[in-house]
Amino acid sequence: LVHSVDSSSRAIDITRANVELNFPGDNRHEAYAEDAFKYLDAMGDNYDLIILDPPAFAKHHKVLGNAMQGYKRINARALSQIKSGGILFTFSCSQAVNKEQFRTAIFSAALQTELEAAQADLTAVKTELETAQAELDVLNEKHKERIQAMEEEGKVTYWEVIFQANSFTDMLDRINMMEEIAASDQRR
């Protein structure tokens, strides 16, 4: 399946006519007259291969800075949306942009994409850790309430909790539980 995207509806009409001329009746091609930035935002990671061939972002040196940001932005967008292991072919027809400047923009886009992905991973891990900590706090509170209730009834002391263990592992678990409760009390 091939998708062509261009902001020019005239270019899309020509693309459709060319595909029909070369591949009559082939429905594996779809063409969209749409802003490429918007299309890349909405497409998801559905593509194994993306070919970016934007119009000249810099026709003269006065707009070179903006052009470099544009190349970085569109390539970062494509890199963040392509399937893992996918391939990106990218081009520039801006006469004011030399090969090294273009390469730097692409490498910067790749680095930005990796940093954003790593940040998203860290955020997800942080959320998981916060959830686990909240669950642990609830569990510790329940253990503490249970032991306090037993102590108030005169049924148990710290040592009784430890020595009522059924096995060495159970005893270590009980010691850890008591230490966690003590540590939790100290944090408050």
PDB file of C-alpha atoms in Angstrom:
ATOM      1  CA  LEU A   1       0.000   0.000   0.000  1.00  0.00           C
ATOM      2  CA  VAL A   2       1.386   3.396  -1.013  1.00  0.00           C
ATOM      3  CA  HIS A   3       0.124   6.770   0.164  1.00  0.00           C
ATOM      4  CA  SER A   4       1.121  10.008  -1.534  1.00  0.00           C
ATOM      5  CA  VAL A   5       0.673  13.272   0.352  1.00  0.00           C
ATOM      6  CA  ASP A   6       1.022  16.772  -1.045  1.00  0.00           C
ATOM      7  CA  SER A   7      -0.455  20.093  -0.012  1.00  0.00           C
ATOM      8  CA  SER A   8      -1.223  20.815  -3.681  1.00  0.00           C
ATOM      9  CA  SER A   9      -4.457  19.272  -4.936  1.00  0.00           C
ATOM     10  CA  ARG A  10      -3.152  19.795  -8.491  1.00  0.00           C
ATOM     11  CA  ALA A  11      -0.065  17.680  -7.681  1.00  0.00           C
ATOM     12  CA  ILE A  12      -2.295  14.982  -6.194  1.00  0.00           C
ATOM     13  CA  ASP A  13      -4.471  14.956  -9.330  1.00  0.00           C
ATOM     14  CA  ILE A  14      -1.360  14.495 -11.477  1.00  0.00           C
ATOM     15  CA  THR A  15      -0.121  11.736  -9.128  1.00  0.00           C
ATOM     16  CA  ARG A  16      -3.413   9.861  -9.367  1.00  0.00           C
ATOM     17  CA  ALA A  17      -3.422  10.162 -13.170  1.00  0.00           C
ATOM     18  CA  ASN A  18       0.174   8.928 -13.351  1.00  0.00           C
ATOM     19  CA  VAL A  19      -0.527   5.928 -11.110  1.00  0.00           C
ATOM     20  CA  GLU A  20      -3.625   5.038 -13.148  1.00  0.00           C
ATOM     21  CA  LEU A  21      -1.628   5.356 -16.382  1.00  0.00           C
ATOM     22  CA  ASN A  22       1.165   3.084 -15.121  1.00  0.00           C
ATOM     23  CA  PHE A  23      -0.884   0.720 -12.931  1.00  0.00           C
ATOM     24  CA  PRO A  24      -4.443   0.658 -14.341  1.00  0.00           C
ATOM     25  CA  GLY A  25      -7.053  -0.451 -11.802  1.00  0.00           C
ATOM     26  CA  ASP A  26      -4.446  -0.950  -9.049  1.00  0.00           C
ATOM     27  CA  ASN A  27      -6.005   0.089  -5.744  1.00  0.00           C
ATOM     28  CA  ARG A  28      -2.827  -0.140  -3.673  1.00  0.00           C
ATOM     29  CA  HIS A  29      -2.210   3.598  -4.031  1.00  0.00           C
ATOM     30  CA  GLU A  30      -4.051   6.407  -2.279  1.00  0.00           C
ATOM     31  CA  ALA A  31      -3.281  10.090  -2.628  1.00  0.00           C
ATOM     32  CA  TYR A  32      -4.095  12.859  -0.159  1.00  0.00           C
ATOM     33  CA  ALA A  33      -4.108  16.625  -0.690  1.00  0.00           C
ATOM     34  CA  GLU A  34      -3.120  17.549   2.841  1.00  0.00           C
ATOM     35  CA  ASP A  35      -0.458  19.356   4.823  1.00  0.00           C
ATOM     36  CA  ALA A  36       2.352  16.846   5.398  1.00  0.00           C
ATOM     37  CA  PHE A  37       2.875  17.920   9.022  1.00  0.00           C
ATOM     38  CA  LYS A  38      -0.787  17.286   9.824  1.00  0.00           C
ATOM     39  CA  TYR A  39      -0.766  13.993   7.950  1.00  0.00           C
ATOM     40  CA  LEU A  40       2.329  12.801   9.830  1.00  0.00           C
ATOM     41  CA  ASP A  41       0.676  13.723  13.137  1.00  0.00           C
ATOM     42  CA  ALA A  42      -2.412  11.658  12.356  1.00  0.00           C
ATOM     43  CA  MET A  43      -0.920   8.644  10.595  1.00  0.00           C
ATOM     44  CA  GLY A  44       0.329   6.564  13.531  1.00  0.00           C
ATOM     45  CA  ASP A  45       3.147   4.076  13.052  1.00  0.00           C
ATOM     46  CA  ASN A  46       1.608   2.368  10.028  1.00  0.00           C
ATOM     47  CA  TYR A  47       4.500   2.677   7.593  1.00  0.00           C
ATOM     48  CA  ASP A  48       7.644   0.629   7.028  1.00  0.00           C
ATOM     49  CA  LEU A  49       9.009   3.233   4.628  1.00  0.00           C
ATOM     50  CA  ILE A  50       8.554   6.991   4.419  1.00  0.00           C
ATOM     51  CA  ILE A  51       9.908   9.174   1.630  1.00  0.00           C
ATOM     52  CA  LEU A  52      10.028  12.868   2.515  1.00  0.00           C
ATOM     53  CA  ASP A  53      10.568  15.217  -0.388  1.00  0.00           C
ATOM     54  CA  PRO A  54       9.300  18.604   0.796  1.00  0.00           C
ATOM     55  CA  PRO A  55       9.413  21.749  -1.329  1.00  0.00           C
ATOM     56  CA  ALA A  56      12.403  24.052  -0.941  1.00  0.00           C
ATOM     57  CA  PHE A  57      12.269  25.416   2.601  1.00  0.00           C
ATOM     58  CA  ALA A  58      15.116  27.855   1.828  1.00  0.00           C
ATOM     59  CA  LYS A  59      15.301  29.483  -1.574  1.00  0.00           C
ATOM     60  CA  HIS A  60      17.809  32.028  -0.235  1.00  0.00           C
ATOM     61  CA  HIS A  61      20.167  32.356   2.746  1.00  0.00           C
ATOM     62  CA  LYS A  62      17.994  34.857   4.618  1.00  0.00           C
ATOM     63  CA  VAL A  63      15.567  32.088   5.634  1.00  0.00           C
ATOM     64  CA  LEU A  64      18.168  29.381   6.246  1.00  0.00           C
ATOM     65  CA  GLY A  65      17.526  29.211  10.017  1.00  0.00           C
ATOM     66  CA  ASN A  66      13.797  28.714   9.542  1.00  0.00           C
ATOM     67  CA  ALA A  67      14.444  26.164   6.813  1.00  0.00           C
ATOM     68  CA  MET A  68      16.725  24.115   9.058  1.00  0.00           C
ATOM     69  CA  GLN A  69      14.064  24.105  11.775  1.00  0.00           C
ATOM     70  CA  GLY A  70      11.490  23.021   9.179  1.00  0.00           C
ATOM     71  CA  TYR A  71      13.670  20.107   8.016  1.00  0.00           C
ATOM     72  CA  LYS A  72      14.336  19.090  11.603  1.00  0.00           C
ATOM     73  CA  ARG A  73      10.642  19.306  12.486  1.00  0.00           C
ATOM     74  CA  ILE A  74       9.284  17.317   9.522  1.00  0.00           C
ATOM     75  CA  ASN A  75      11.962  14.632   9.839  1.00  0.00           C
ATOM     76  CA  ALA A  76      11.457  14.331  13.608  1.00  0.00           C
ATOM     77  CA  ARG A  77       7.747  13.932  12.974  1.00  0.00           C
ATOM     78  CA  ALA A  78       8.340  11.201  10.380  1.00  0.00           C
ATOM     79  CA  LEU A  79      10.887   9.396  12.568  1.00  0.00           C
ATOM     80  CA  SER A  80       8.528   9.378  15.526  1.00  0.00           C
ATOM     81  CA  GLN A  81       5.693   7.938  13.427  1.00  0.00           C
ATOM     82  CA  ILE A  82       7.459   5.281  11.361  1.00  0.00           C
ATOM     83  CA  LYS A  83       7.315   1.642  12.475  1.00  0.00           C
ATOM     84  CA  SER A  84      10.205   0.398  14.567  1.00  0.00           C
ATOM     85  CA  GLY A  85      12.936  -0.678  12.167  1.00  0.00           C
ATOM     86  CA  GLY A  86      11.378   1.350   9.358  1.00  0.00           C
ATOM     87  CA  ILE A  87      13.322   3.301   6.753  1.00  0.00           C
ATOM     88  CA  LEU A  88      13.190   7.027   6.094  1.00  0.00           C
ATOM     89  CA  PHE A  89      14.376   8.514   2.813  1.00  0.00           C
ATOM     90  CA  THR A  90      14.568  12.267   3.091  1.00  0.00           C
ATOM     91  CA  PHE A  91      15.472  14.952   0.592  1.00  0.00           C
ATOM     92  CA  SER A  92      16.065  18.666   0.264  1.00  0.00           C
ATOM     93  CA  CYS A  93      15.881  20.741  -2.889  1.00  0.00           C
ATOM     94  CA  SER A  94      16.809  23.959  -1.060  1.00  0.00           C
ATOM     95  CA  GLN A  95      19.782  25.472  -2.837  1.00  0.00           C
ATOM     96  CA  ALA A  96      20.731  27.462   0.260  1.00  0.00           C
ATOM     97  CA  VAL A  97      21.131  24.286   2.369  1.00  0.00           C
ATOM     98  CA  ASN A  98      24.382  22.375   1.946  1.00  0.00           C
ATOM     99  CA  LYS A  99      24.854  18.664   2.575  1.00  0.00           C
ATOM    100  CA  GLU A 100      26.399  19.105   6.038  1.00  0.00           C
ATOM    101  CA  GLN A 101      23.635  21.443   7.220  1.00  0.00           C
ATOM    102  CA  PHE A 102      20.978  19.028   6.000  1.00  0.00           C
ATOM    103  CA  ARG A 103      22.751  16.083   7.631  1.00  0.00           C
ATOM    104  CA  THR A 104      22.934  18.022  10.907  1.00  0.00           C
ATOM    105  CA  ALA A 105      19.190  18.765  10.747  1.00  0.00           C
ATOM    106  CA  ILE A 106      18.406  15.060  10.188  1.00  0.00           C
ATOM    107  CA  PHE A 107      20.726  13.902  12.992  1.00  0.00           C
ATOM    108  CA  SER A 108      19.202  16.507  15.305  1.00  0.00           C
ATOM    109  CA  ALA A 109      15.734  15.233  14.393  1.00  0.00           C
ATOM    110  CA  ALA A 110      16.796  11.652  15.140  1.00  0.00           C
ATOM    111  CA  LEU A 111      18.279  12.665  18.488  1.00  0.00           C
ATOM    112  CA  GLN A 112      15.165  14.666  19.380  1.00  0.00           C
ATOM    113  CA  THR A 113      12.973  11.683  18.493  1.00  0.00           C
ATOM    114  CA  GLU A 114      15.061   9.316  20.629  1.00  0.00           C
ATOM    115  CA  LEU A 115      15.039  11.728  23.564  1.00  0.00           C
ATOM    116  CA  GLU A 116      11.256  12.127  23.348  1.00  0.00           C
ATOM    117  CA  ALA A 117      10.811   8.342  23.208  1.00  0.00           C
ATOM    118  CA  ALA A 118      13.118   7.889  26.208  1.00  0.00           C
ATOM    119  CA  GLN A 119      11.214  10.597  28.096  1.00  0.00           C
ATOM    120  CA  ALA A 120       7.928   8.836  27.348  1.00  0.00           C
ATOM    121  CA  ASP A 121       9.416   5.544  28.591  1.00  0.00           C
ATOM    122  CA  LEU A 122      10.657   7.215  31.774  1.00  0.00           C
ATOM    123  CA  THR A 123       7.266   8.789  32.367  1.00  0.00           C
ATOM    124  CA  ALA A 124       5.609   5.384  31.990  1.00  0.00           C
ATOM    125  CA  VAL A 125       8.102   3.781  34.409  1.00  0.00           C
ATOM    126  CA  LYS A 126       7.615   6.627  36.887  1.00  0.00           C
ATOM    127  CA  THR A 127       3.849   6.126  36.748  1.00  0.00           C
ATOM    128  CA  GLU A 128       4.263   2.382  37.318  1.00  0.00           C
ATOM    129  CA  LEU A 129       6.599   3.021  40.265  1.00  0.00           C
ATOM    130  CA  GLU A 130       4.211   5.538  41.807  1.00  0.00           C
ATOM    131  CA  THR A 131       1.364   3.036  41.454  1.00  0.00           C
ATOM    132  CA  ALA A 132       3.461   0.272  43.011  1.00  0.00           C
ATOM    133  CA  GLN A 133       4.514   2.577  45.863  1.00  0.00           C
ATOM    134  CA  ALA A 134       0.883   3.516  46.535  1.00  0.00           C
ATOM    135  CA  GLU A 135      -0.054  -0.174  46.631  1.00  0.00           C
ATOM    136  CA  LEU A 136       2.854  -0.867  48.992  1.00  0.00           C
ATOM    137  CA  ASP A 137       1.809   1.983  51.267  1.00  0.00           C
ATOM    138  CA  VAL A 138      -1.730   0.579  51.452  1.00  0.00           C
ATOM    139  CA  LEU A 139      -0.378  -2.899  52.174  1.00  0.00           C
ATOM    140  CA  ASN A 140       1.994  -1.579  54.846  1.00  0.00           C
ATOM    141  CA  GLU A 141      -0.832   0.334  56.467  1.00  0.00           C
ATOM    142  CA  LYS A 142      -2.981  -2.820  56.537  1.00  0.00           C
ATOM    143  CA  HIS A 143      -0.101  -4.826  58.077  1.00  0.00           C
ATOM    144  CA  LYS A 144       0.491  -2.129  60.644  1.00  0.00           C
ATOM    145  CA  GLU A 145      -3.191  -1.939  61.588  1.00  0.00           C
ATOM    146  CA  ARG A 146      -3.372  -5.729  61.854  1.00  0.00           C
ATOM    147  CA  ILE A 147      -0.336  -5.972  64.111  1.00  0.00           C
ATOM    148  CA  GLN A 148      -1.443  -3.008  66.248  1.00  0.00           C
ATOM    149  CA  ALA A 149      -4.873  -4.587  66.697  1.00  0.00           C
ATOM    150  CA  MET A 150      -3.277  -7.862  67.711  1.00  0.00           C
ATOM    151  CA  GLU A 151      -0.929  -6.100  70.153  1.00  0.00           C
ATOM    152  CA  GLU A 152      -3.833  -4.149  71.684  1.00  0.00           C
ATOM    153  CA  GLU A 153      -5.643  -7.408  72.268  1.00  0.00           C
ATOM    154  CA  GLY A 154      -2.487  -8.764  73.875  1.00  0.00           C
ATOM    155  CA  LYS A 155      -2.225 -11.469  71.260  1.00  0.00           C
ATOM    156  CA  VAL A 156       1.106 -10.584  69.745  1.00  0.00           C
ATOM    157  CA  THR A 157       4.410  -8.802  70.178  1.00  0.00           C
ATOM    158  CA  TYR A 158       7.166  -8.102  67.678  1.00  0.00           C
ATOM    159  CA  TRP A 159       8.976 -11.270  68.666  1.00  0.00           C
ATOM    160  CA  GLU A 160       5.849 -13.375  68.536  1.00  0.00           C
ATOM    161  CA  VAL A 161       5.289 -12.249  64.957  1.00  0.00           C
ATOM    162  CA  ILE A 162       8.833 -13.328  64.117  1.00  0.00           C
ATOM    163  CA  PHE A 163       8.794 -16.628  66.011  1.00  0.00           C
ATOM    164  CA  GLN A 164       5.396 -17.754  64.747  1.00  0.00           C
ATOM    165  CA  ALA A 165       6.884 -18.134  61.273  1.00  0.00           C
ATOM    166  CA  ASN A 166       6.372 -21.485  59.576  1.00  0.00           C
ATOM    167  CA  SER A 167       9.709 -21.428  57.776  1.00  0.00           C
ATOM    168  CA  PHE A 168      12.912 -19.488  57.495  1.00  0.00           C
ATOM    169  CA  THR A 169      11.547 -17.668  54.405  1.00  0.00           C
ATOM    170  CA  ASP A 170       8.333 -16.848  56.255  1.00  0.00           C
ATOM    171  CA  MET A 171      10.419 -15.509  59.144  1.00  0.00           C
ATOM    172  CA  LEU A 172      12.432 -13.280  56.751  1.00  0.00           C
ATOM    173  CA  ASP A 173       9.179 -12.045  55.201  1.00  0.00           C
ATOM    174  CA  ARG A 174       7.844 -11.203  58.654  1.00  0.00           C
ATOM    175  CA  ILE A 175      11.063  -9.380  59.605  1.00  0.00           C
ATOM    176  CA  ASN A 176      10.909  -7.403  56.348  1.00  0.00           C
ATOM    177  CA  MET A 177       7.273  -6.547  57.020  1.00  0.00           C
ATOM    178  CA  MET A 178       8.103  -5.293  60.520  1.00  0.00           C
ATOM    179  CA  GLU A 179      11.074  -3.273  59.206  1.00  0.00           C
ATOM    180  CA  GLU A 180       8.913  -1.746  56.469  1.00  0.00           C
ATOM    181  CA  ILE A 181       6.331  -0.753  59.038  1.00  0.00           C
ATOM    182  CA  ALA A 182       9.026   0.773  61.266  1.00  0.00           C
ATOM    183  CA  ALA A 183      10.540   2.630  58.270  1.00  0.00           C
ATOM    184  CA  SER A 184       7.090   3.844  57.252  1.00  0.00           C
ATOM    185  CA  ASP A 185       6.518   5.136  60.786  1.00  0.00           C
ATOM    186  CA  GLN A 186       9.856   6.975  60.722  1.00  0.00           C
ATOM    187  CA  ARG A 187       9.029   8.678  57.380  1.00  0.00           C
ATOM    188  CA  ARG A 188       5.845  10.117  58.893  1.00  0.00           C
TER     189      ARG A 188
END
